[in-house]
mmCIF file of C-alpha atoms and ligand atoms in Angstrom:
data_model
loop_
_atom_site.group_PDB
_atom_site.id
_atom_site.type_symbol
_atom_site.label_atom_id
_atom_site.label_comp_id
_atom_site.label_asym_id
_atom_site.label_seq_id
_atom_site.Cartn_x
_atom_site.Cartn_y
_atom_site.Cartn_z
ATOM 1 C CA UNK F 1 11.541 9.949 39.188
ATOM 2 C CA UNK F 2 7.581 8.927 38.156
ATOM 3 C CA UNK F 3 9.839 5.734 36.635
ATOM 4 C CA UNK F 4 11.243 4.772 39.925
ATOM 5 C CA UNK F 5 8.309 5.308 41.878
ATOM 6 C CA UNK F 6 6.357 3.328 39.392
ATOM 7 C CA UNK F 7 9.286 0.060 39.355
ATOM 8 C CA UNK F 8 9.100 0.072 43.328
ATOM 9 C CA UNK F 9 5.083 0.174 43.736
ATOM 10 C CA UNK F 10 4.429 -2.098 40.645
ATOM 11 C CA UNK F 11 4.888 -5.488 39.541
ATOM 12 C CA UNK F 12 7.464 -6.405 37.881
ATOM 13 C CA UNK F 13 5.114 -8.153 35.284
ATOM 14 C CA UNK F 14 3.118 -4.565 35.252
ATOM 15 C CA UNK F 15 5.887 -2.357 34.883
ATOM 16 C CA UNK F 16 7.367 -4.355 32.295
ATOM 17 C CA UNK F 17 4.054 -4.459 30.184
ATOM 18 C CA UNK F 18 4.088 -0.368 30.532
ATOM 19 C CA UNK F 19 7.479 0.134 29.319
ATOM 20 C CA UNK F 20 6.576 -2.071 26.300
ATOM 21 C CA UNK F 21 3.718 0.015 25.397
ATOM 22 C CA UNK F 22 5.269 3.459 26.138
ATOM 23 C CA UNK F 23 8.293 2.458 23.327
ATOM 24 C CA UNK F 24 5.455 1.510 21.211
ATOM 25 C CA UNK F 25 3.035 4.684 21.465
ATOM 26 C CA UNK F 26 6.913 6.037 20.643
ATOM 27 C CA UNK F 27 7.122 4.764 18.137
ATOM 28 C CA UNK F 28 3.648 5.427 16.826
ATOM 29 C CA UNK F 29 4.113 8.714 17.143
ATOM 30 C CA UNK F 30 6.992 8.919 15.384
ATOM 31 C CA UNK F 31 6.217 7.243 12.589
ATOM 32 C CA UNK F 32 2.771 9.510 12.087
ATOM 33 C CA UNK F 33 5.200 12.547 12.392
ATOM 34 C CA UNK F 34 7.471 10.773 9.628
ATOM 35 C CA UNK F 35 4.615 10.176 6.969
ATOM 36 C CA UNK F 36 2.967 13.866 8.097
ATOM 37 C CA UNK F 37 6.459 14.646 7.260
ATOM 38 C CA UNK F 38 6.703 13.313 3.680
ATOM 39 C CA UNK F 39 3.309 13.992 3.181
ATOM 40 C CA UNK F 40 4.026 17.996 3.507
ATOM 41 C CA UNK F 41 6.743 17.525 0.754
ATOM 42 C CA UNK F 42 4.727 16.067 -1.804
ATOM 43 C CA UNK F 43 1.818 18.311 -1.354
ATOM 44 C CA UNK F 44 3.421 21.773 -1.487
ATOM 45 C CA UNK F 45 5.811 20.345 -4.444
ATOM 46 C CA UNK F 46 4.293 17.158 -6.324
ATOM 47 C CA UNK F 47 2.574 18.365 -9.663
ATOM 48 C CA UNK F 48 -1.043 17.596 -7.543
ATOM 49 C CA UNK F 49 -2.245 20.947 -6.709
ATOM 50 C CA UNK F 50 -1.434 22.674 -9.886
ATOM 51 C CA UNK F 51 1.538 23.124 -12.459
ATOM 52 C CA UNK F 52 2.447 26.432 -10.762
ATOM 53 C CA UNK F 53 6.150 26.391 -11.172
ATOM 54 C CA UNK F 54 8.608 25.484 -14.566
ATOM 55 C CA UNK F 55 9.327 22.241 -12.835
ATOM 56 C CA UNK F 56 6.187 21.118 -12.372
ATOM 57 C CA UNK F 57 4.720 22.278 -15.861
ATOM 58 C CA UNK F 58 7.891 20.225 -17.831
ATOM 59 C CA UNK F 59 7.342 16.964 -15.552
ATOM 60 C CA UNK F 60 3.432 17.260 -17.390
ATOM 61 C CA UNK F 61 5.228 18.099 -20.244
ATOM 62 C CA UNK F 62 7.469 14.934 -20.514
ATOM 63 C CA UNK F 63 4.820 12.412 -19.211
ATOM 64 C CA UNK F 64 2.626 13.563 -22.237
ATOM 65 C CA UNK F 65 5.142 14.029 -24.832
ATOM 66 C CA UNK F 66 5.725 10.166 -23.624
ATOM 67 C CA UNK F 67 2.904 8.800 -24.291
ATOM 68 C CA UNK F 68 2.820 10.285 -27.542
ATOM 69 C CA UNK F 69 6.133 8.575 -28.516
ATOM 70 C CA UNK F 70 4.461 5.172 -27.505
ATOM 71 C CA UNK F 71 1.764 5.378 -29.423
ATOM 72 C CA UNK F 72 4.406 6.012 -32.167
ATOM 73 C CA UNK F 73 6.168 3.335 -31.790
ATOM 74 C CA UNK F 74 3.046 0.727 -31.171
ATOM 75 C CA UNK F 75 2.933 -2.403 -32.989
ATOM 76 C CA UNK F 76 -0.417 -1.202 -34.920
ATOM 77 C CA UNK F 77 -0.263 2.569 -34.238
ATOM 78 C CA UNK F 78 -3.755 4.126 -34.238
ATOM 79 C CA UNK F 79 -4.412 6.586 -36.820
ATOM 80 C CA UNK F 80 -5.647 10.431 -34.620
ATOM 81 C CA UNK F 81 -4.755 8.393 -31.640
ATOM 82 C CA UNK F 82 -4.397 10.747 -28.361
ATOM 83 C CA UNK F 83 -6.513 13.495 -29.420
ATOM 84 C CA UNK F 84 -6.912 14.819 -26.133
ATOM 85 C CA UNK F 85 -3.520 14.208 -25.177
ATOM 86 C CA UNK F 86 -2.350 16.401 -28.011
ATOM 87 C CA UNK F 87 -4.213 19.116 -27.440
ATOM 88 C CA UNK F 88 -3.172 19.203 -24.066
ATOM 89 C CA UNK F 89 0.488 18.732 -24.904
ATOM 90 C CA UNK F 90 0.965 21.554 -27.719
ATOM 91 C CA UNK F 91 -1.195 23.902 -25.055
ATOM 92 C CA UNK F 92 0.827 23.232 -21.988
ATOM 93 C CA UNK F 93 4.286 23.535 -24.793
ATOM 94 C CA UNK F 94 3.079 26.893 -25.511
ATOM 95 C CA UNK F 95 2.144 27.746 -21.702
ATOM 96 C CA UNK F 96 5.550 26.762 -20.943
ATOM 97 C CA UNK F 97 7.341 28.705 -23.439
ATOM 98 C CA UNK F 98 5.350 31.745 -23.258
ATOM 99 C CA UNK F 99 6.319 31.663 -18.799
ATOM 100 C CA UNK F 100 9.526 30.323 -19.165
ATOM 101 C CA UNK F 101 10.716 30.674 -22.222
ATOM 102 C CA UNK F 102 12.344 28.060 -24.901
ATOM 103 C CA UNK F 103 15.787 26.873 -23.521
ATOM 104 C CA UNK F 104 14.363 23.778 -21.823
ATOM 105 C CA UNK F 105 15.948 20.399 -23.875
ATOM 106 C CA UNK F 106 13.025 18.398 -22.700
ATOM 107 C CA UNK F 107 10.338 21.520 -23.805
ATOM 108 C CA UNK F 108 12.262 21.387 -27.322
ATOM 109 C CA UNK F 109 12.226 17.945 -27.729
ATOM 110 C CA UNK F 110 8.402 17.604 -26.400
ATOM 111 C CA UNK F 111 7.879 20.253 -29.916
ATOM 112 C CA UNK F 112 9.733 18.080 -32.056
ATOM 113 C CA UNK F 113 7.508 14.940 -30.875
ATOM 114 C CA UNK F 114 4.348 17.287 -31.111
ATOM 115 C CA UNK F 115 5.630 17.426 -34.515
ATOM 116 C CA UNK F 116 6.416 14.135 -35.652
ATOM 117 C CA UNK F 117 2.891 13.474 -34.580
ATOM 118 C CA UNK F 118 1.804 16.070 -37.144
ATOM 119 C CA UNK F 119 4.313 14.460 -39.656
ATOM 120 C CA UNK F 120 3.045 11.117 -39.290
ATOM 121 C CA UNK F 121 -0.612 12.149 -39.984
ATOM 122 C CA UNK F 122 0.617 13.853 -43.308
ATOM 123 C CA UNK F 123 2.711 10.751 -44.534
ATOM 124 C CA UNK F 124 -0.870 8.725 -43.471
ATOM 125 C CA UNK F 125 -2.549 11.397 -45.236
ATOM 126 C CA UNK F 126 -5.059 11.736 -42.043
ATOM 127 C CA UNK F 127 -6.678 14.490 -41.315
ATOM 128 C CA UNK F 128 -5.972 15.151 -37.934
ATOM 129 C CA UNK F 129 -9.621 16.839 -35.924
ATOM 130 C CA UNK F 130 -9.719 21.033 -35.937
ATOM 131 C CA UNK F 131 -9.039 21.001 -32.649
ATOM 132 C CA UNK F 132 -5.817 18.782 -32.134
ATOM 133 C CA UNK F 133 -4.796 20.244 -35.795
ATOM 134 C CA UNK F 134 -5.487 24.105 -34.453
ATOM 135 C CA UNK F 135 -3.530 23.230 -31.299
ATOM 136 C CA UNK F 136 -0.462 22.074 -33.080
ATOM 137 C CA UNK F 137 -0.616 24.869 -35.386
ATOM 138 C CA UNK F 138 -0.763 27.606 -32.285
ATOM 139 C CA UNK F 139 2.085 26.143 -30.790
ATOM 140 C CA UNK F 140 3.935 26.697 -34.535
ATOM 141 C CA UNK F 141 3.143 30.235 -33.627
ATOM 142 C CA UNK F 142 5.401 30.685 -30.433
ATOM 143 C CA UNK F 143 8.544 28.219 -31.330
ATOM 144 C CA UNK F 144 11.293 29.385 -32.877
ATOM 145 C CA UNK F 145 13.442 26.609 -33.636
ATOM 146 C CA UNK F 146 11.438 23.723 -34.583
ATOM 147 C CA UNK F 147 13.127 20.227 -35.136
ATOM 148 C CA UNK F 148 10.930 16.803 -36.026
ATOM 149 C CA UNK F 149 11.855 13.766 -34.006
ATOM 150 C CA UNK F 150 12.234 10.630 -35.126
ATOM 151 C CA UNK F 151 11.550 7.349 -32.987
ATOM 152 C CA UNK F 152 13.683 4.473 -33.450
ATOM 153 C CA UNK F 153 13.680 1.611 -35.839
ATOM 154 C CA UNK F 154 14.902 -1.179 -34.852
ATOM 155 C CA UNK F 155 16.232 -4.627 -36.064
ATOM 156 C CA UNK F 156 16.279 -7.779 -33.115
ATOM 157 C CA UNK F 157 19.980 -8.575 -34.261
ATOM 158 C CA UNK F 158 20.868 -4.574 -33.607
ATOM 159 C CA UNK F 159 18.819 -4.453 -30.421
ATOM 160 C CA UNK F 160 20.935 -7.543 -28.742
ATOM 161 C CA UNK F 161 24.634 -6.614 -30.415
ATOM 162 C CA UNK F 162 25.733 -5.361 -27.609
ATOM 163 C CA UNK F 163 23.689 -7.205 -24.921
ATOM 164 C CA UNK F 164 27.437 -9.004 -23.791
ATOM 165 C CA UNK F 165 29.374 -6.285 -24.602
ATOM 166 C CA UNK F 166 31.450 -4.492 -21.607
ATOM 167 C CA UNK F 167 28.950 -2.009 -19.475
ATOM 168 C CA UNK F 168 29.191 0.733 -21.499
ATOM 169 C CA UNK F 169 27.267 -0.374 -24.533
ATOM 170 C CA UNK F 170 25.737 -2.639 -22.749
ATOM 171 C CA UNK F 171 23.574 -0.159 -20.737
ATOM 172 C CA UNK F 172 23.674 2.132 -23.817
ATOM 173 C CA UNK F 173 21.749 -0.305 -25.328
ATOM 174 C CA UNK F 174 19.010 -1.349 -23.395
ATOM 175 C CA UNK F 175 15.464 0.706 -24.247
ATOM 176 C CA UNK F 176 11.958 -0.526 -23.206
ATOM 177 C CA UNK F 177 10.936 -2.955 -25.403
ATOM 178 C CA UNK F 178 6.792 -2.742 -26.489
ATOM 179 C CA UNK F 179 6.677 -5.011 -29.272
ATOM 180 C CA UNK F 180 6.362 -8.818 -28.768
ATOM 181 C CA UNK F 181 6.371 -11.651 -31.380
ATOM 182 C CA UNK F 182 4.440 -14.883 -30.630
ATOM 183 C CA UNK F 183 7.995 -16.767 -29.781
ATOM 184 C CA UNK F 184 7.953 -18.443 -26.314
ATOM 185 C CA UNK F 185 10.120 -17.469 -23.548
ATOM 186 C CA UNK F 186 11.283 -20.477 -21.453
ATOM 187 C CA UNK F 187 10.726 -20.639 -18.043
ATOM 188 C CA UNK F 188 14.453 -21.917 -17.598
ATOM 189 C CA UNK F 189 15.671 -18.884 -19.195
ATOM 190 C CA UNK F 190 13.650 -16.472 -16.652
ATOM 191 C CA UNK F 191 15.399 -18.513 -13.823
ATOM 192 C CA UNK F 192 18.614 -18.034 -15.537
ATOM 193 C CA UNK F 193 17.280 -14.159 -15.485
ATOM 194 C CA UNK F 194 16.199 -14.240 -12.070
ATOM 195 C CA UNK F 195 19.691 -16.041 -10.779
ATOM 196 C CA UNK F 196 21.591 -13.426 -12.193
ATOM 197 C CA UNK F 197 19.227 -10.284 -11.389
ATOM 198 C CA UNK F 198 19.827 -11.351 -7.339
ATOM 199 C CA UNK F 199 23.304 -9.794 -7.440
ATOM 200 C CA UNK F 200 21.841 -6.759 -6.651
ATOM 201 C CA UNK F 201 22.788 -5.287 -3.637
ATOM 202 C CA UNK F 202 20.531 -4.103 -1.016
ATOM 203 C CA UNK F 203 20.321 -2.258 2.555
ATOM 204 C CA UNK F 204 22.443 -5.092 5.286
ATOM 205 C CA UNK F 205 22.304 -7.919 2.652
ATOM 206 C CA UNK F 206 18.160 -7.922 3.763
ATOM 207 C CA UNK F 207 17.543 -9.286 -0.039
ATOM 208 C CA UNK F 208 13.925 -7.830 0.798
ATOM 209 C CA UNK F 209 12.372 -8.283 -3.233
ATOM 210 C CA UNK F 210 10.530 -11.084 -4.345
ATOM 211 C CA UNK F 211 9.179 -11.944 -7.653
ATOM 212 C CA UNK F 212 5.636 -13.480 -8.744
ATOM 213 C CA UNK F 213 6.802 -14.577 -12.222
ATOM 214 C CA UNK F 214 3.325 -15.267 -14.845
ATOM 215 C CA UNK F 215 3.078 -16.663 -17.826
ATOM 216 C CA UNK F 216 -0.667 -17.871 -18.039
ATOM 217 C CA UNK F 217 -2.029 -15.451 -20.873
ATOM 218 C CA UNK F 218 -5.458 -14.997 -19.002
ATOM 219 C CA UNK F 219 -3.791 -13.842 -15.551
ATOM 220 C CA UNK F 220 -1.143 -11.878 -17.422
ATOM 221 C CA UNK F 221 -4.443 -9.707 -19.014
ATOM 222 C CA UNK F 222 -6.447 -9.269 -16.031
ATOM 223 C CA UNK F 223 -3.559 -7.989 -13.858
ATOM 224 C CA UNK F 224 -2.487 -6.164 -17.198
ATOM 225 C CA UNK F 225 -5.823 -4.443 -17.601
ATOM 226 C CA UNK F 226 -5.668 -3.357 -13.745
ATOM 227 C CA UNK F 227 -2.162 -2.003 -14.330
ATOM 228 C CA UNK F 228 -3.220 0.237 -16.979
ATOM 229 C CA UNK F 229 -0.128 1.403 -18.670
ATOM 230 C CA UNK F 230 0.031 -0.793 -21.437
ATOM 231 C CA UNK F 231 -2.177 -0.188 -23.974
ATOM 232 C CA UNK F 232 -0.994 -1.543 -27.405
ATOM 233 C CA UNK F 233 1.075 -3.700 -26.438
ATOM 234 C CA UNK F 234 -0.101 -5.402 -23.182
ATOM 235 C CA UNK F 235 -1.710 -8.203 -25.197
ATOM 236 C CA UNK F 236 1.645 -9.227 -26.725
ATOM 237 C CA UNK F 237 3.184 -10.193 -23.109
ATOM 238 C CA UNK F 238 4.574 -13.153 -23.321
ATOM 239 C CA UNK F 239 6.281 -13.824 -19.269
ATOM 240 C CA UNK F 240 5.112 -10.987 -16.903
ATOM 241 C CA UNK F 241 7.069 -10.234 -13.480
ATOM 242 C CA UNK F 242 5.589 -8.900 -10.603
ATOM 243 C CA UNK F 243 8.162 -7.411 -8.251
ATOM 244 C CA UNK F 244 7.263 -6.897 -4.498
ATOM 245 C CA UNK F 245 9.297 -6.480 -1.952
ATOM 246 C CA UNK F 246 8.961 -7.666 1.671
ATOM 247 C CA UNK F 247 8.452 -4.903 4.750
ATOM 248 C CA UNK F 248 8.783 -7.459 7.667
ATOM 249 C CA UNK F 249 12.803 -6.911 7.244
ATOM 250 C CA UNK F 250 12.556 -3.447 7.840
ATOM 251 C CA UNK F 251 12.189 -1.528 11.179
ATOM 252 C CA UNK F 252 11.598 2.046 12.397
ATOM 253 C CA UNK F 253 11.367 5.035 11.202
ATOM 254 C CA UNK F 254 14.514 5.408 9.075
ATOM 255 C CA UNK F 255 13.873 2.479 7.029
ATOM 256 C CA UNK F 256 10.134 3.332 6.120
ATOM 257 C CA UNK F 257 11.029 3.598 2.895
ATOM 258 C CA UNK F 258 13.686 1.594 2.506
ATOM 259 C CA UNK F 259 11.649 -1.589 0.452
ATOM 260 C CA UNK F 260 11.219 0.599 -2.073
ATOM 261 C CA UNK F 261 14.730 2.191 -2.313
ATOM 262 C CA UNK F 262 16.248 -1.619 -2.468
ATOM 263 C CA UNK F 263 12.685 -3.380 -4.517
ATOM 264 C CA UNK F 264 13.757 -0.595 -7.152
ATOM 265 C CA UNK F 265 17.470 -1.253 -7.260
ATOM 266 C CA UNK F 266 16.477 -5.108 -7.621
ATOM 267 C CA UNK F 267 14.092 -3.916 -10.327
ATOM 268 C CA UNK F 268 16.750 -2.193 -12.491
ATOM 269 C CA UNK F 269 18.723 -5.212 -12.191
ATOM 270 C CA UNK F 270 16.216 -7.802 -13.494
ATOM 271 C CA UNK F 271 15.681 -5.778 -16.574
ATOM 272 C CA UNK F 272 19.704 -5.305 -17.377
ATOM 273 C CA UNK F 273 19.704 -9.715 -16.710
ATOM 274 C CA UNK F 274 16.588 -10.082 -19.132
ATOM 275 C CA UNK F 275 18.858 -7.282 -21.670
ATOM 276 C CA UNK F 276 21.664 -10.006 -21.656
ATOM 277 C CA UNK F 277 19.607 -12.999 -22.070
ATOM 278 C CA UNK F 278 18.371 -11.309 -25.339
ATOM 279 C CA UNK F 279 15.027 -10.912 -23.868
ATOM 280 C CA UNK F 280 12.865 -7.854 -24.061
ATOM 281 C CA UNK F 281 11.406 -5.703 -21.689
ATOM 282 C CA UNK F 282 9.237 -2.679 -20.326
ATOM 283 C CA UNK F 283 9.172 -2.084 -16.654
ATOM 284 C CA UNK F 284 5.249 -1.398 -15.688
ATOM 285 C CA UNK F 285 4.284 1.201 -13.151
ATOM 286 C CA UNK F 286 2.830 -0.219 -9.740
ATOM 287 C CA UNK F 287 1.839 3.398 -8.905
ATOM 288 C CA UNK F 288 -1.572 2.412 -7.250
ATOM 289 C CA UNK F 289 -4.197 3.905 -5.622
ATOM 290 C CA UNK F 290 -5.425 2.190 -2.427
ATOM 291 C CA UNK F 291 -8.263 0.341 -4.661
ATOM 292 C CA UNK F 292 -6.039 -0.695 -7.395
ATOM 293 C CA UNK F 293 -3.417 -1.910 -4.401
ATOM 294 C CA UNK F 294 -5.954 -3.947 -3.157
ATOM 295 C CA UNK F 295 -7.205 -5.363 -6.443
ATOM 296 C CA UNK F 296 -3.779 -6.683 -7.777
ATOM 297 C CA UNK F 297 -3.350 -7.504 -4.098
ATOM 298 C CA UNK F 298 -5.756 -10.166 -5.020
ATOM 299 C CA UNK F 299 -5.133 -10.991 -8.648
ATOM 300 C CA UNK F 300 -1.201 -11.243 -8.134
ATOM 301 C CA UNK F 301 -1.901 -13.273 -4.539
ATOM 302 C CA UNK F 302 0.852 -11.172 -2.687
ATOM 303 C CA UNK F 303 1.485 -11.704 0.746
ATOM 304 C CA UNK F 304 -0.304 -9.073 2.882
ATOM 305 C CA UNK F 305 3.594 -7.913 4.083
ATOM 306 C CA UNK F 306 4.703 -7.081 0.338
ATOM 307 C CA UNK F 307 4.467 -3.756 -1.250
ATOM 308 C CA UNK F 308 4.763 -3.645 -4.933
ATOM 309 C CA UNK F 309 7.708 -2.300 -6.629
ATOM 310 C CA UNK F 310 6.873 -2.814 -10.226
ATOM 311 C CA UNK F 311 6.050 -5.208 -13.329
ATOM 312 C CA UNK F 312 8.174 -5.993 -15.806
ATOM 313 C CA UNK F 313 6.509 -7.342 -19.317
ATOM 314 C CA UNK F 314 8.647 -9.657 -21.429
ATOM 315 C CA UNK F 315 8.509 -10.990 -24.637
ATOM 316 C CA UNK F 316 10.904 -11.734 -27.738
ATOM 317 C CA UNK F 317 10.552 -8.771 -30.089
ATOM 318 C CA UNK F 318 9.636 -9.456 -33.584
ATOM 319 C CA UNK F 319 12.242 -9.013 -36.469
ATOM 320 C CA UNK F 320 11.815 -4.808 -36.997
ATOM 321 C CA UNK F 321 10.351 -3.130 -33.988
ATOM 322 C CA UNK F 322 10.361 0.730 -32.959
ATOM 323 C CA UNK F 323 11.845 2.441 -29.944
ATOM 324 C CA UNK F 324 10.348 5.424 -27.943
ATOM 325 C CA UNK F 325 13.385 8.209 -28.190
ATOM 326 C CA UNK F 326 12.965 9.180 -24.101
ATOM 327 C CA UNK F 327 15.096 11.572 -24.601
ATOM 328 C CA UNK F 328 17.724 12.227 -21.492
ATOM 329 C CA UNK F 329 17.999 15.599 -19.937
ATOM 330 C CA UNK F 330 21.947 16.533 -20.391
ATOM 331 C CA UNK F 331 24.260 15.930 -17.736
ATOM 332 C CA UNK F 332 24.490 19.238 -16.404
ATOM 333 C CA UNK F 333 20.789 19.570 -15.398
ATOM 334 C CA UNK F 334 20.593 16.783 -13.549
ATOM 335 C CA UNK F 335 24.100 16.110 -11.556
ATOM 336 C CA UNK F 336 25.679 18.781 -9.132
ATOM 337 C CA UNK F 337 29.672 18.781 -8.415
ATOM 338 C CA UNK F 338 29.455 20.403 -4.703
HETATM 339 C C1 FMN K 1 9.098 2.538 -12.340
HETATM 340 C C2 FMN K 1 8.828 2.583 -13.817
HETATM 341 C C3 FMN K 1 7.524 2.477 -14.264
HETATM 342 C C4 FMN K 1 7.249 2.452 -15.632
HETATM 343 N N1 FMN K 1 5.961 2.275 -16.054
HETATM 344 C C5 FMN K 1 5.707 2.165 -17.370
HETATM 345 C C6 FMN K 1 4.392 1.855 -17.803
HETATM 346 O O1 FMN K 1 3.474 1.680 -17.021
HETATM 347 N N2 FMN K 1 4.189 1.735 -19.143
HETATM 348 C C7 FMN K 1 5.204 1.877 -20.046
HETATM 349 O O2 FMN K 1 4.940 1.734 -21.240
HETATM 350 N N3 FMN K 1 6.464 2.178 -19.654
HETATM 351 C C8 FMN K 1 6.736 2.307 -18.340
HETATM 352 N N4 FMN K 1 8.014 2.551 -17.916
HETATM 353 C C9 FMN K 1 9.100 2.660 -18.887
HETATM 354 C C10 FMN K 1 9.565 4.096 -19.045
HETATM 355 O O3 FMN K 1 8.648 4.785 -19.830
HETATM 356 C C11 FMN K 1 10.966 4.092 -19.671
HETATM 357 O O4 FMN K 1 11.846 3.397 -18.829
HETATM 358 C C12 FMN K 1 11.509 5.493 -19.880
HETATM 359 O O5 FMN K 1 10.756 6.180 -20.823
HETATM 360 C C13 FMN K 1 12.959 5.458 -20.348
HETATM 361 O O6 FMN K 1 13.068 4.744 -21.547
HETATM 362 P P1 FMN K 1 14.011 3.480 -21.733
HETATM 363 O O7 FMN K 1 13.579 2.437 -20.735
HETATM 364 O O8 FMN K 1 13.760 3.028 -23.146
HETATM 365 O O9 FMN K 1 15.408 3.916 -21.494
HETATM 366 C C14 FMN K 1 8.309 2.592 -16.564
HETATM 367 C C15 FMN K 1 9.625 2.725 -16.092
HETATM 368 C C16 FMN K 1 9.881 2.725 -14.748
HETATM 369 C C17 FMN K 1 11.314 2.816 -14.263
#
């Protein structure tokens, strides 16, 4: 009713510039609702506000365990590296198994890296400090079944066997790659990568990634020291590629997060193209905070409408390299037959 009395005593011009802004404010408002939305998720069960539940306390669990499997498997591992990251590991091991109990694969398998570590130390014959040392052997204390890993050794000609073999070894056979020799990747190749990495398929064919592809050592460094997670091996990076994706094809509040649903789908597909080209490869977190947004922002030049999705470092590896285990969880605990 307020409508119609509003079209008859306004003009047209007027009424049409109101109806414009009232879908807008609309809008607005729903979006705000959306992000308040997904912000209420990821504060009551993100891993932010403390590990208070088994989930939380084994996603800690595998991020550290992680990094302890890269540092064994750096080009030039550093004797006692981690210390802190030990002692925090083999503690929250034997928080989680004294709360939860042992059964977890991941839990076992973060012991029998915690381990390996130990191992290591004794085959260096490195005496690891009292306190990492006294953590490892209180965590000895509470396990019952205790297995040492072993991280991958590697040959190039094993790595690439089956890098044109049907999909099955094929994917089987692609790891992260952090070990780089000095050999030069052509730029022709990474188009050949890049050509065959656009098959992906995204939301209405909107094709919204794009890729910033470096290979000037100086600019690969400084956005490699912003990005953070490569220490070891970040100054072996031969070709570096910055995925973004573009926002300006997406619209309302369905699709918010849409660029990266399809910039991570692209993602996964440029490092199975640079697997069969025989070229190897780490995907590099873009998990930024607002300052470090803005900061490769700048270093990367992005356009102001891309979000970033991800790096990816490149690089031929040498002759014998290692390989981080990242052990899968079995099939069971992650897939649900409803
Ligand atoms: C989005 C994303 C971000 C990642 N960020 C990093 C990183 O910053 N540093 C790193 O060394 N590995 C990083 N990785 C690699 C993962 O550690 C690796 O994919 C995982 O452990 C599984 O191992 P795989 O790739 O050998 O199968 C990242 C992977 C993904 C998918």
């Amino acid at each position: 009713m307020l409508k119609e009395l509003l079209q008859n005593i306004l003009p047209t011009v007027v009424f049409d510039f109101l109806k414009r802004k009232k879908l807008q404010f609309s809008l607005l408002w729903h979006l705000m609702q959306a992000y308040r939305y997904d912000m209420n998720r990821y504060i009551r069960f993100s891993d932010t506000f403390g590990s208070n539940t088994a989930q939380k306390l084994i996603g800690k669990i595998i991020k550290e365990y992680h990094v302890v499997e890269k540092g064994l498997t750096m080009p030039d591992t550093k004797l006692g590296f981690g210390r802190e990251l030990l002692f925090n590991l083999a503690t929250n091991c034997r928080q989680y198994i004294e709360k939860y109990g042992e059964t977890d694969e991941q839990l076992e398998h973060a012991v029998g890296v915690v381990l390996e570590y130990e191992q290591f130390h004794q085959n260096c014959m490195f005496q690891l400090e009292a306190v990492v040392a006294n953590s490892i052997h209180d965590l000895k204390q509470v396990v019952a079944k205790t297995t040492v890993c072993r991280q991958k050794d590697a040959s190039i000609e094993d790595y690439f066997r089956y890098s044109e073999s049907p999909f099955f070894q094929f994917a089987k056979s692609r790891s992260s790659i952090r070990n780089y020799s000095t050999e030069n990747i052509p730029t022709e190749k990474l188009i050949e990568v890049l050509d065959l990495a656009r098959t992906a398929p995204s939301a209405c064919n909107r094709q919204c990634w794009r890729t910033y592809v470096f290979e000037n050592k100086d600019q690969i460094n400084s956005i490699l020291i912003i990005q953070g997670g490569n220490r070891g091996f970040g100054h072996l990076v031969n070709k570096l590629i910055v995925i973004t994706a573009e926002v300006g094809v997406f619209a309302n509040v369905g699709e918010r997060n849409e660029s990266f649903i399809d910039g991570g789908i692209y993602a996964m597909n440029v490092l199975y193209a640079l697997h069969y080209y025989k070229i190897g490869a780490c995907m590099l977190n873009c998990s930024n905070t607002i300052e470090k947004d803005l900061t490769l922002r700048k270093l990367c030049d992005i356009r102001e409408s891309e979000v970033f999705i991800a790096m990816i470092s490149c690089g031929i590896p040498p002759e014998n390299f290692r390989i981080a285990l990242s052990k899968r969880y079995d099939l069971g605990k992650t897939n649900t037959l409803r």
